[in-house]
JSON list of C-alpha atoms in Angstrom, two decimals:
[
{"chain": "G", "resi": 1, "resn": "MET", "atom": "CA", "xyz": [66.81, -16.56, -12.18]},
{"chain": "G", "resi": 2, "resn": "ARG", "atom": "CA", "xyz": [64.11, -16.05, -14.98]},
{"chain": "G", "resi": 3, "resn": "PRO", "atom": "CA", "xyz": [64.32, -12.49, -16.39]},
{"chain": "G", "resi": 4, "resn": "TYR", "atom": "CA", "xyz": [60.41, -12.24, -16.09]},
{"chain": "G", "resi": 5, "resn": "ARG", "atom": "CA", "xyz": [60.40, -9.25, -13.69]},
{"chain": "G", "resi": 6, "resn": "CYS", "atom": "CA", "xyz": [62.80, -7.29, -15.84]},
{"chain": "G", "resi": 7, "resn": "ASP", "atom": "CA", "xyz": [60.77, -8.24, -18.94]},
{"chain": "G", "resi": 8, "resn": "SER", "atom": "CA", "xyz": [57.51, -7.33, -17.30]},
{"chain": "G", "resi": 9, "resn": "ILE", "atom": "CA", "xyz": [58.77, -3.74, -16.36]},
{"chain": "G", "resi": 10, "resn": "LYS", "atom": "CA", "xyz": [61.15, -2.98, -19.01]},
{"chain": "G", "resi": 11, "resn": "GLY", "atom": "CA", "xyz": [59.82, -5.26, -21.81]},
{"chain": "G", "resi": 12, "resn": "ALA", "atom": "CA", "xyz": [56.10, -4.94, -21.26]},
{"chain": "G", "resi": 13, "resn": "HIS", "atom": "CA", "xyz": [55.34, -2.79, -24.37]},
{"chain": "G", "resi": 14, "resn": "LEU", "atom": "CA", "xyz": [58.33, -4.15, -26.30]},
{"chain": "G", "resi": 15, "resn": "PRO", "atom": "CA", "xyz": [58.16, -6.97, -28.66]},
{"chain": "G", "resi": 16, "resn": "PRO", "atom": "CA", "xyz": [59.21, -10.57, -27.62]},
{"chain": "G", "resi": 17, "resn": "ARG", "atom": "CA", "xyz": [62.88, -11.73, -27.26]},
{"chain": "G", "resi": 18, "resn": "GLY", "atom": "CA", "xyz": [62.54, -12.88, -31.06]},
{"chain": "G", "resi": 19, "resn": "LYS", "atom": "CA", "xyz": [62.88, -9.33, -32.25]},
{"chain": "G", "resi": 20, "resn": "PRO", "atom": "CA", "xyz": [65.97, -7.14, -32.03]},
{"chain": "G", "resi": 21, "resn": "PRO", "atom": "CA", "xyz": [66.91, -5.40, -28.70]},
{"chain": "G", "resi": 22, "resn": "PRO", "atom": "CA", "xyz": [65.02, -2.42, -27.37]},
{"chain": "G", "resi": 23, "resn": "GLU", "atom": "CA", "xyz": [68.11, -0.32, -28.04]},
{"chain": "G", "resi": 24, "resn": "THR", "atom": "CA", "xyz": [67.67, -0.85, -31.77]},
{"chain": "G", "resi": 25, "resn": "GLU", "atom": "CA", "xyz": [63.91, -0.02, -31.72]},
{"chain": "G", "resi": 26, "resn": "MET", "atom": "CA", "xyz": [64.66, 3.08, -29.71]},
{"chain": "G", "resi": 27, "resn": "ASN", "atom": "CA", "xyz": [67.00, 4.16, -32.25]},
{"chain": "G", "resi": 28, "resn": "ARG", "atom": "CA", "xyz": [64.77, 3.25, -35.10]},
{"chain": "G", "resi": 29, "resn": "SER", "atom": "CA", "xyz": [61.70, 5.01, -33.58]},
{"chain": "G", "resi": 30, "resn": "PRO", "atom": "CA", "xyz": [62.64, 7.41, -30.82]},
{"chain": "G", "resi": 31, "resn": "PHE", "atom": "CA", "xyz": [59.40, 9.16, -31.23]},
{"chain": "G", "resi": 32, "resn": "LYS", "atom": "CA", "xyz": [57.24, 6.21, -30.02]},
{"chain": "G", "resi": 33, "resn": "TYR", "atom": "CA", "xyz": [59.63, 6.02, -26.90]},
{"chain": "G", "resi": 34, "resn": "LYS", "atom": "CA", "xyz": [59.50, 9.76, -26.34]},
{"chain": "G", "resi": 35, "resn": "LYS", "atom": "CA", "xyz": [55.83, 9.89, -26.60]},
{"chain": "G", "resi": 36, "resn": "ARG", "atom": "CA", "xyz": [55.57, 6.85, -24.07]},
{"chain": "G", "resi": 37, "resn": "SER", "atom": "CA", "xyz": [57.93, 8.60, -21.62]},
{"chain": "G", "resi": 38, "resn": "ALA", "atom": "CA", "xyz": [56.33, 11.88, -21.79]}
]
């Protein structure tokens, strides 16, 4: 019921829920995500 697992896997290196969604960060800094994905 609590989005803890998803947050742990998908939002591990992402800021807390207080910040904008990851989609916005991805669009703002695609370099950071691309480097992490590489």
